[in-house]
PDB file of C-alpha atoms in Angstrom:
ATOM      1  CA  UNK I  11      79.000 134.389-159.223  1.00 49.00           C
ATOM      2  CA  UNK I  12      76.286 131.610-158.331  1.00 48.00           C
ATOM      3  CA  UNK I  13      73.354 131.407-159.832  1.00 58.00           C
ATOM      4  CA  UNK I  14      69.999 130.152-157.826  1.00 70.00           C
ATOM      5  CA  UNK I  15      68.550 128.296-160.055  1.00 75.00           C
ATOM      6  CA  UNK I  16      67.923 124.465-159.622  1.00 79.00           C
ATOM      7  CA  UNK I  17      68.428 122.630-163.281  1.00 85.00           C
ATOM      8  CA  UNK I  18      66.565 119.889-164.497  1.00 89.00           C
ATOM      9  CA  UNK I  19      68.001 116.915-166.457  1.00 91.00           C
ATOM     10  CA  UNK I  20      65.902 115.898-169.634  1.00 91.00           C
ATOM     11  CA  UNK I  21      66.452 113.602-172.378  1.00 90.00           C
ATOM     12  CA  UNK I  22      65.260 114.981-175.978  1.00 90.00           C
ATOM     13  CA  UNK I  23      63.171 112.454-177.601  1.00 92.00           C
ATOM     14  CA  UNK I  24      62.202 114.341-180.788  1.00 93.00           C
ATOM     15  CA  UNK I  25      60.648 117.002-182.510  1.00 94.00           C
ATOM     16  CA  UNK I  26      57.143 117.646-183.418  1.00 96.00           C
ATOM     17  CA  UNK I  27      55.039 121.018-184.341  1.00 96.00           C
ATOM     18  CA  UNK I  28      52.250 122.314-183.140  1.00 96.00           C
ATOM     19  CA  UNK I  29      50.167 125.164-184.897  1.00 97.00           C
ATOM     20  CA  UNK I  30      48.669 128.381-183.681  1.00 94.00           C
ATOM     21  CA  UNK I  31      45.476 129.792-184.275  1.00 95.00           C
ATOM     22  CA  UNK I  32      46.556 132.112-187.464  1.00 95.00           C
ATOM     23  CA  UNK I  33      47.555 128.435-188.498  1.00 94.00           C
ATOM     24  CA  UNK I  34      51.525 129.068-188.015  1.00 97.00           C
ATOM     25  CA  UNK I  35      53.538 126.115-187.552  1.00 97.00           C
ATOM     26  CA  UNK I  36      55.621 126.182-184.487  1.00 96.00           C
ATOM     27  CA  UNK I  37      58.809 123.114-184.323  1.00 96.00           C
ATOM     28  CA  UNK I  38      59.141 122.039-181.029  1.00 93.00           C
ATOM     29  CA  UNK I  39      61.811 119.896-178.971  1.00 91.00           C
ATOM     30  CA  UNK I  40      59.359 117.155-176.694  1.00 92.00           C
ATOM     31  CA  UNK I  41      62.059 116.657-173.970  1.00 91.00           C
ATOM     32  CA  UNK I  42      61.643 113.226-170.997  1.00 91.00           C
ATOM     33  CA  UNK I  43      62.288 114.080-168.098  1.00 90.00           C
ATOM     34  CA  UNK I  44      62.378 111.647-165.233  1.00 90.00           C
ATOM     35  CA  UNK I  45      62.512 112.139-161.466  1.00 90.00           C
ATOM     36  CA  UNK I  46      65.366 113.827-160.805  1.00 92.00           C
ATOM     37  CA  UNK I  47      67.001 113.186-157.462  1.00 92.00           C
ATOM     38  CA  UNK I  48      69.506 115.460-155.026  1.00 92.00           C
ATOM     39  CA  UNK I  49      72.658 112.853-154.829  1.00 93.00           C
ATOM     40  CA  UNK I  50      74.615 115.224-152.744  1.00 92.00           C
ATOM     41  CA  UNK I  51      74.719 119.106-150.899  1.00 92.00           C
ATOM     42  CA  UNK I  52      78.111 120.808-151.048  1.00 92.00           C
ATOM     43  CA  UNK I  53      78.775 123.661-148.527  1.00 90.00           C
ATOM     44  CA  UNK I  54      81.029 126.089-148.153  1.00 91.00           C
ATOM     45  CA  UNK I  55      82.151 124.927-144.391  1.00 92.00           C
ATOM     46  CA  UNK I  56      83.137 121.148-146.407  1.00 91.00           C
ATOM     47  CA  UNK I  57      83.631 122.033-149.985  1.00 90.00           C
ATOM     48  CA  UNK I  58      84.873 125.334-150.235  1.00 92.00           C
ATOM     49  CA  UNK I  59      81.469 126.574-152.447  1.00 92.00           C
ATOM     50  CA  UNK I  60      77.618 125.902-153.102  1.00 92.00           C
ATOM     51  CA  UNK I  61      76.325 123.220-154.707  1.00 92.00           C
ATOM     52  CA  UNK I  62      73.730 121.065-155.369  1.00 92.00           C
ATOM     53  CA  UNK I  63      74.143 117.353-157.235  1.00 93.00           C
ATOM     54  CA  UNK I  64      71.610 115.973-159.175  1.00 94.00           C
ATOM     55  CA  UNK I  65      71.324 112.909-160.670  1.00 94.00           C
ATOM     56  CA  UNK I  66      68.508 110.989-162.865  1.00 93.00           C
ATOM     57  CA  UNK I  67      67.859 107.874-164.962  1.00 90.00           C
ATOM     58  CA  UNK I  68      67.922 104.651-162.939  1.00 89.00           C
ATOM     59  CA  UNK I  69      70.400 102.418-164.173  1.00 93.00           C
ATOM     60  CA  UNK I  70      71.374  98.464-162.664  1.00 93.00           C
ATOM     61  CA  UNK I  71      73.896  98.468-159.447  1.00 90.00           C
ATOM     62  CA  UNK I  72      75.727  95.921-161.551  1.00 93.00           C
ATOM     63  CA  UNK I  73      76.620  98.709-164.189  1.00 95.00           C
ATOM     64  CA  UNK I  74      77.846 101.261-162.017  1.00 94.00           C
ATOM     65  CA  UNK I  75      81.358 101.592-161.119  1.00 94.00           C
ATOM     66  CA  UNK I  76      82.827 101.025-157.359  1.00 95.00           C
ATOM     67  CA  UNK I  77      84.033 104.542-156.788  1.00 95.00           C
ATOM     68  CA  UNK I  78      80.418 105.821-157.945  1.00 94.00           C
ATOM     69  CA  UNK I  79      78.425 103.123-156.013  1.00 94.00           C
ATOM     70  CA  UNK I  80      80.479 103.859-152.951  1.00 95.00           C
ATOM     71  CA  UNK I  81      79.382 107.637-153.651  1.00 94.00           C
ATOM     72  CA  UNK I  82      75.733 106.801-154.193  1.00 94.00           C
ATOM     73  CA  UNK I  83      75.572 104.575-150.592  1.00 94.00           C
ATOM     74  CA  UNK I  84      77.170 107.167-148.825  1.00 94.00           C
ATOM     75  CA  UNK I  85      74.324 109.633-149.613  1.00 93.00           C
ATOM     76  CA  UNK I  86      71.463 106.961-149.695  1.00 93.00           C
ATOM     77  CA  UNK I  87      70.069 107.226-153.015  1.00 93.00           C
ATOM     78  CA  UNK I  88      69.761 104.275-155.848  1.00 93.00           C
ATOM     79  CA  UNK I  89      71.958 104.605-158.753  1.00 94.00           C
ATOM     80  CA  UNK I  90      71.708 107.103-161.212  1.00 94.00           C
ATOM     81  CA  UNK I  91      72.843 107.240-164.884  1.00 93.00           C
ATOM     82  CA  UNK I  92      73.977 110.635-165.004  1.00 93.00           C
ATOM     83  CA  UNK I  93      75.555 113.084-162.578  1.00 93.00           C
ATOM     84  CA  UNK I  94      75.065 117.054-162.779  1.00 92.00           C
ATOM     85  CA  UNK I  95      75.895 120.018-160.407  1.00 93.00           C
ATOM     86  CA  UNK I  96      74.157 122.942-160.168  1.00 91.00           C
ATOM     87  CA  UNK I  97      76.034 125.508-158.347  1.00 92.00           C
ATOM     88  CA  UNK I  98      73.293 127.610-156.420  1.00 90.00           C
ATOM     89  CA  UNK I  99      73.487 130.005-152.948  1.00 89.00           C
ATOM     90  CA  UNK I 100      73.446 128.699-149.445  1.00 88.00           C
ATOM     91  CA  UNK I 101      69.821 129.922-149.041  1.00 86.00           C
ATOM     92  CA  UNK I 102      68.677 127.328-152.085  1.00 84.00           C
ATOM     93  CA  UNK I 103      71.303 124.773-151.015  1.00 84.00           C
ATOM     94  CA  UNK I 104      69.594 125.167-147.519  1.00 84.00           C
ATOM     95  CA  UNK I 105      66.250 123.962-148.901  1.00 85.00           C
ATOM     96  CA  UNK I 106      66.920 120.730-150.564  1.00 86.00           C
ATOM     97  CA  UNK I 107      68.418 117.640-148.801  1.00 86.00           C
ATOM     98  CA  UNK I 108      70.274 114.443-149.976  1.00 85.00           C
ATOM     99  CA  UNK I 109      67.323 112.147-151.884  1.00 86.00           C
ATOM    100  CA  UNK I 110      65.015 114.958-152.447  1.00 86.00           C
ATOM    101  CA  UNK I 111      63.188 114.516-155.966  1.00 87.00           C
ATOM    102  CA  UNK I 112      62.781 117.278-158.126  1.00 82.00           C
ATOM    103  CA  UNK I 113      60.385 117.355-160.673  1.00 80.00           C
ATOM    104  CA  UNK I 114      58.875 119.589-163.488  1.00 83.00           C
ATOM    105  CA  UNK I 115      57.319 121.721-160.850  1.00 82.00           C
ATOM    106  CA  UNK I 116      60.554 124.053-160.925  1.00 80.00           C
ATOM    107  CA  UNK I 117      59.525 125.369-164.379  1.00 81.00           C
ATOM    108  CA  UNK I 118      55.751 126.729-162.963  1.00 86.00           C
ATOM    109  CA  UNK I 119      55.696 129.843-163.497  1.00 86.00           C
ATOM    110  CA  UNK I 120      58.831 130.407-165.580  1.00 84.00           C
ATOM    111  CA  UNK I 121      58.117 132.076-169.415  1.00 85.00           C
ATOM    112  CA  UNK I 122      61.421 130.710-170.765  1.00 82.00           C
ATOM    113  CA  UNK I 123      63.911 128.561-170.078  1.00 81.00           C
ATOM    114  CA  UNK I 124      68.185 128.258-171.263  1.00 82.00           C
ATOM    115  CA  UNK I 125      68.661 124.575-172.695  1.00 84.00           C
ATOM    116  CA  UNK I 126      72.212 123.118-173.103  1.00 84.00           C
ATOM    117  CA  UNK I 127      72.890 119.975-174.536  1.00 84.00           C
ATOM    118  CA  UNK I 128      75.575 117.127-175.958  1.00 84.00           C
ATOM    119  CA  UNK I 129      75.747 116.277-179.512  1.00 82.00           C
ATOM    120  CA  UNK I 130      76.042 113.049-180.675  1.00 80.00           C
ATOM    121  CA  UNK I 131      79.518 113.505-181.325  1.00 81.00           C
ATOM    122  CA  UNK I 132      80.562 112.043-184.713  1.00 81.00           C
ATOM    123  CA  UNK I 133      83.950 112.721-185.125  1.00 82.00           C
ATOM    124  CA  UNK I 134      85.489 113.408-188.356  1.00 85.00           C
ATOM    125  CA  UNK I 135      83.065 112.419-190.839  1.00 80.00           C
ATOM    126  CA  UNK I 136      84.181 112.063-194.626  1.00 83.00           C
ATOM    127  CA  UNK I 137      82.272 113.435-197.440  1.00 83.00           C
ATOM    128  CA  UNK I 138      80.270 110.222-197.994  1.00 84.00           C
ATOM    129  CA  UNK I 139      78.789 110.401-194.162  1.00 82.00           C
ATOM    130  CA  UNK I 140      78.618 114.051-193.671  1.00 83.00           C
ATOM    131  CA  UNK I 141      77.120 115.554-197.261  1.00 86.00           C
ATOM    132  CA  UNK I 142      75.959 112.057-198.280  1.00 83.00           C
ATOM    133  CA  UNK I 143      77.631 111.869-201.567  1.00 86.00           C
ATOM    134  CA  UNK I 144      77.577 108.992-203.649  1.00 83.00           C
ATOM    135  CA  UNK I 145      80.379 106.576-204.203  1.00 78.00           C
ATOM    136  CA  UNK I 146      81.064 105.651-207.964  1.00 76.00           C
TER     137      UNK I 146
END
């Protein structure tokens, strides 16, 4: 099963509330998102299934690895910091090309949205860090 939907990559910078007219507070998540760019179209003929690579947040040539600048020249776009497929149908595959920025334009129209995201990742964290107790 593919879906046709086109994701966007977003940072989350914080939360804030806003307030309502009955004066209910409302938390909500400001996300950054930056131009996101098509790296690369996969096709069934080449790949064996639909895709569509996205990548955002520019980073230095100098930081990127060989494998992954070799990948980036070969599909003429700069550098990007992070790397995300989003498997979609030939007919939405079909309308995007290699370097094609992608913006917040995909969410006109839409009433909600499905967020996923990567904690922090802390490990195992002892008492002390994770419940804040206090030594002696």
């Amino acid at each position: 099963m593919t879906q046709n939907r086109l994701g966007l990559l977003a940072q989350k910078v914080g939360m804030t509330q806003i307030f309502n007219d009955d004066g209910v507070r409302i938390p909500v998540t400001v996300l950054l998102v930056e131009k996101n760019t098509v790296v690369q179209k996969k096709t069934v003929a080449v790949d064996g299934y639909s895709a569509l690579q996205v990548g955002t947040g520019a980073i230095r040539e100098k930081l990127v690895n060989k494998p992954r600048t070799g990948h980036f020249k070969k599909h003429n776009v700069p550098a990007q910091r992070h790397l995300v497929e989003f498997r979609v149908d030939e007919a939405m595959a079909g309308k995007h090309n290699g370097g094609d920025a992608s913006g917040l334009y995909l969410l006109y129209g839409i009433k909600s949205v499905d967020i996923s995201g990567v904690s922090k990742g802390k490990g195992f964290a002892g008492v002390m860090k994770r419940h804040h107790f206090g030594g002696q």
